[in-house]
PDB file of C-alpha atoms in Angstrom:
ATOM      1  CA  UNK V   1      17.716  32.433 -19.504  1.00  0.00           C
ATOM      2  CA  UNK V   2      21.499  31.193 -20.267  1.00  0.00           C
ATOM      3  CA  UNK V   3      21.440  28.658 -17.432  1.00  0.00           C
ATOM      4  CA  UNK V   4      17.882  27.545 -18.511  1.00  0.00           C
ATOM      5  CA  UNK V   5      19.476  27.318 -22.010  1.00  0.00           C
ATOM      6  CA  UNK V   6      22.816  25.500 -20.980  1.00  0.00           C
ATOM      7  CA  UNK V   7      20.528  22.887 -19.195  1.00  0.00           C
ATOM      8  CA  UNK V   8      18.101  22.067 -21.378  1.00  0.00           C
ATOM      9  CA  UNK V   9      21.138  21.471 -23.854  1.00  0.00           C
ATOM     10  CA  UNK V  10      22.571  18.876 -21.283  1.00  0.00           C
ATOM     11  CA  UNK V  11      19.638  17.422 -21.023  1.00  0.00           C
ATOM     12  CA  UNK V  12      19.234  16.732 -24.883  1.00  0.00           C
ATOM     13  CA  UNK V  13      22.683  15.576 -25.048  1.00  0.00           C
ATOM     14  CA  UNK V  14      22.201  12.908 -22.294  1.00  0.00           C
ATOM     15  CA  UNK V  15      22.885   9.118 -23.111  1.00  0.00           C
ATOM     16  CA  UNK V  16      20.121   6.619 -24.620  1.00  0.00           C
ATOM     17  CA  UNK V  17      19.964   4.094 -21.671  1.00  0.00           C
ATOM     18  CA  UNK V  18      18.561   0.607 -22.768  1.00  0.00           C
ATOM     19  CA  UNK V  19      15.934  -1.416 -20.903  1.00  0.00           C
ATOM     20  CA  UNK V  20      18.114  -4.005 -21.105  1.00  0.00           C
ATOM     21  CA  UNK V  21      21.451  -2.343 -19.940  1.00  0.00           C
ATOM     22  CA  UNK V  22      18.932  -0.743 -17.243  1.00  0.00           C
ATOM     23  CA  UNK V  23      18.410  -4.335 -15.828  1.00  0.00           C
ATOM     24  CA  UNK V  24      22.102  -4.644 -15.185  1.00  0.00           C
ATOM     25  CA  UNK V  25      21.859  -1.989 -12.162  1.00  0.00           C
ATOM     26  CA  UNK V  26      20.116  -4.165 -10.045  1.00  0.00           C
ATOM     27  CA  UNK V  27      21.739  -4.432  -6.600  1.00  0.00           C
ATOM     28  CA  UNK V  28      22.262  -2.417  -3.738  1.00  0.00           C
ATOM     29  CA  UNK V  29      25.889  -1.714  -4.289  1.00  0.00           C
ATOM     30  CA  UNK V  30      24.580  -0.565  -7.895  1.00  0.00           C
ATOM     31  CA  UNK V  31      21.199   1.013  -7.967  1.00  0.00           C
ATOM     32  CA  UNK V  32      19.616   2.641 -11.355  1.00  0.00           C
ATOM     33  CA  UNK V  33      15.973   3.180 -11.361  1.00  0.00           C
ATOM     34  CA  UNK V  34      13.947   4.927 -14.338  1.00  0.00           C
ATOM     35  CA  UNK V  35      10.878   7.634 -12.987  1.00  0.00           C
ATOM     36  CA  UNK V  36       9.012   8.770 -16.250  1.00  0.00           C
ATOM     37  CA  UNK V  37      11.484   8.072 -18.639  1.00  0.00           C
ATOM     38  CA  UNK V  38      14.943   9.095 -16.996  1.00  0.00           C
ATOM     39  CA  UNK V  39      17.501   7.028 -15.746  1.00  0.00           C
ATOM     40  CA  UNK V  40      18.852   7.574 -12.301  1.00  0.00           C
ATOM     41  CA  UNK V  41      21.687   6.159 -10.406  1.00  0.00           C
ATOM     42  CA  UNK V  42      20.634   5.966  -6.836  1.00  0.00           C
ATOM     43  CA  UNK V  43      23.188   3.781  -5.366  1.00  0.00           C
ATOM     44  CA  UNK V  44      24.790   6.203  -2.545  1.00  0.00           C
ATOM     45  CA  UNK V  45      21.195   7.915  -2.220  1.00  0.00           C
ATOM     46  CA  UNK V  46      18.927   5.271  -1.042  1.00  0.00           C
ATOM     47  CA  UNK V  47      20.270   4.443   2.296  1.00  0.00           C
ATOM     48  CA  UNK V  48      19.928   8.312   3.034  1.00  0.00           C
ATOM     49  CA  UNK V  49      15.929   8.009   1.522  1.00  0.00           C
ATOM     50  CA  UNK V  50      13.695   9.827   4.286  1.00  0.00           C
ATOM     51  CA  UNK V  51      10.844   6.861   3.556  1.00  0.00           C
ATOM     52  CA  UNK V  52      13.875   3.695   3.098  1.00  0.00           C
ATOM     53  CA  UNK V  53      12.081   0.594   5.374  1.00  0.00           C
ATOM     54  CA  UNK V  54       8.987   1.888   5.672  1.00  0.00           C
ATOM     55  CA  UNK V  55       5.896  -0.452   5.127  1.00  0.00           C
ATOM     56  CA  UNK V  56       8.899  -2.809   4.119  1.00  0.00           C
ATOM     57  CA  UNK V  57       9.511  -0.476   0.847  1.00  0.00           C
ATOM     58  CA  UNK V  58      13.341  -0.172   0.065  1.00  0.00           C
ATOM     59  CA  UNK V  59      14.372   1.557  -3.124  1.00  0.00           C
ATOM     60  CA  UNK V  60      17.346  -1.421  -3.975  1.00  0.00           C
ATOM     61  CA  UNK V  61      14.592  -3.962  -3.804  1.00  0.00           C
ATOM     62  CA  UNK V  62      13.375  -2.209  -7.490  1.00  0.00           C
ATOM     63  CA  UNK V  63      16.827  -1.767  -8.790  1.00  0.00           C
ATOM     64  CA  UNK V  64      17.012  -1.818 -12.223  1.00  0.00           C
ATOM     65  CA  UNK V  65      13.330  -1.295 -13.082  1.00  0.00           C
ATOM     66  CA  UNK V  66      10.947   1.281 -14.344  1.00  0.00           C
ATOM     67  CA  UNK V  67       9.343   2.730 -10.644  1.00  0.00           C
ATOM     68  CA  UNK V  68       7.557   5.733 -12.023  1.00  0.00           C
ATOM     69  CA  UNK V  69       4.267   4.595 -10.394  1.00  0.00           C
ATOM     70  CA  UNK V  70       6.021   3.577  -7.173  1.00  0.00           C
ATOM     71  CA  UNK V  71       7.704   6.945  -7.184  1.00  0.00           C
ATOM     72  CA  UNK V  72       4.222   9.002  -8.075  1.00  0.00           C
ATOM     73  CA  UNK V  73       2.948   6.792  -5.349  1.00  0.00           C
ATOM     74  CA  UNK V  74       4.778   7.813  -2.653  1.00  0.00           C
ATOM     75  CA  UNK V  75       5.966  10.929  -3.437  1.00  0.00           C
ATOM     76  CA  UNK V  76       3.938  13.492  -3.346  1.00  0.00           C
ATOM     77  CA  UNK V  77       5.798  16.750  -2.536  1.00  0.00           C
ATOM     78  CA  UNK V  78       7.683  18.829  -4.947  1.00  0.00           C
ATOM     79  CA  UNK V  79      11.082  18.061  -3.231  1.00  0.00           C
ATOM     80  CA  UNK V  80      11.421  14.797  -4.378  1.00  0.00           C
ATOM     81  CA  UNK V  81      11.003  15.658  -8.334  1.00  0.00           C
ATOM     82  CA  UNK V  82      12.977  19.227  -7.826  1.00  0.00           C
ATOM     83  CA  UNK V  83      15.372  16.339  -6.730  1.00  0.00           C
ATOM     84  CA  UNK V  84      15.198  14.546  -9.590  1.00  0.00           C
ATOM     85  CA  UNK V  85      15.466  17.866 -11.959  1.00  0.00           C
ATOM     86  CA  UNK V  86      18.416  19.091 -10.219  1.00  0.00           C
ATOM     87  CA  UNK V  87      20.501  15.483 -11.203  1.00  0.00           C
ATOM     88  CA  UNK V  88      18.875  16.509 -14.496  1.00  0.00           C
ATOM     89  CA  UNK V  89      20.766  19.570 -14.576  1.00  0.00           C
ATOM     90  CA  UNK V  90      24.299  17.697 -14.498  1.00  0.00           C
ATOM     91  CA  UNK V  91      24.299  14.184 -15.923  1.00  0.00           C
ATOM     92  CA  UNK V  92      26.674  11.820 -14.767  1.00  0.00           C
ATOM     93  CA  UNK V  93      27.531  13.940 -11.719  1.00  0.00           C
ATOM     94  CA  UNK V  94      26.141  13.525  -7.974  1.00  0.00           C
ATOM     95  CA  UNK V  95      24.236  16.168  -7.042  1.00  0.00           C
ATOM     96  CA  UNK V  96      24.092  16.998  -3.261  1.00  0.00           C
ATOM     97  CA  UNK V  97      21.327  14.880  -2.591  1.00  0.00           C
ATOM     98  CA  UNK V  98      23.474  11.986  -4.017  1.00  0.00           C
ATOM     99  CA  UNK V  99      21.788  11.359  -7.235  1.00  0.00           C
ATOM    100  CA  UNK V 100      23.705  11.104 -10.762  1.00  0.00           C
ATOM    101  CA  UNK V 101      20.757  11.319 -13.741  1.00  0.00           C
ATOM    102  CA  UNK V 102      22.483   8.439 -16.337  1.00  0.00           C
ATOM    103  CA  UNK V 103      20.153   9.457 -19.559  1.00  0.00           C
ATOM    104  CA  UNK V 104      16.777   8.703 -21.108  1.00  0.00           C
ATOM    105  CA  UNK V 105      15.289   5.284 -20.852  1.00  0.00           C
ATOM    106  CA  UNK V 106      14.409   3.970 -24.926  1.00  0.00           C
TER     107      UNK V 106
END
């Protein structure tokens, strides 16, 4: 219940992140992407994506946009949002899977 506790309390703490300042992430090299209202830094995660060049899809082609459809789309396992909730649990850090959660998209 602590842990649960501590996180949620990161979580609530994390930064604002601006649609505008959201657009600025939009290359390879630096890759943020929002998925239902979180901001994500994917930069040294996408070339490791299990589904990166399939059908042509590549995650850095949608850098700095909102992809919560694409992502709902295509992802349809719990791994890829316990991914997600596990950057959650430590913003501004990489997580194992690569993934730093920046803040909430306003």
């Amino acid at each position: 219940a602590i842990q649960q506790s501590a996180a949620l309390l990161v979580r609530r703490m994390s930064k604002s992140v601006t649609r505008e300042e959201l657009k600025k992430h939009n290359t390879a090299a630096d890759c943020w992407i929002a998925v239902n209202g979180k901001v994500y830094d994917v930069s040294k995660f996408h070339p490791d994506h299990p589904g990166e060049g399939i059908n042509q899809q590549y995650i850095a082609k949608h850098a700095g946009k909102e992809v919560s459809d694409l992502f709902d789309k295509f992802h349809n396992t719990n791994e890829s949002f316990e991914m997600l909730e596990r950057a959650m649990d430590s913003p501004g850090v990489a997580t194992s899977d690569k993934i730093v959660f920046i803040g909430n998209l306003v």
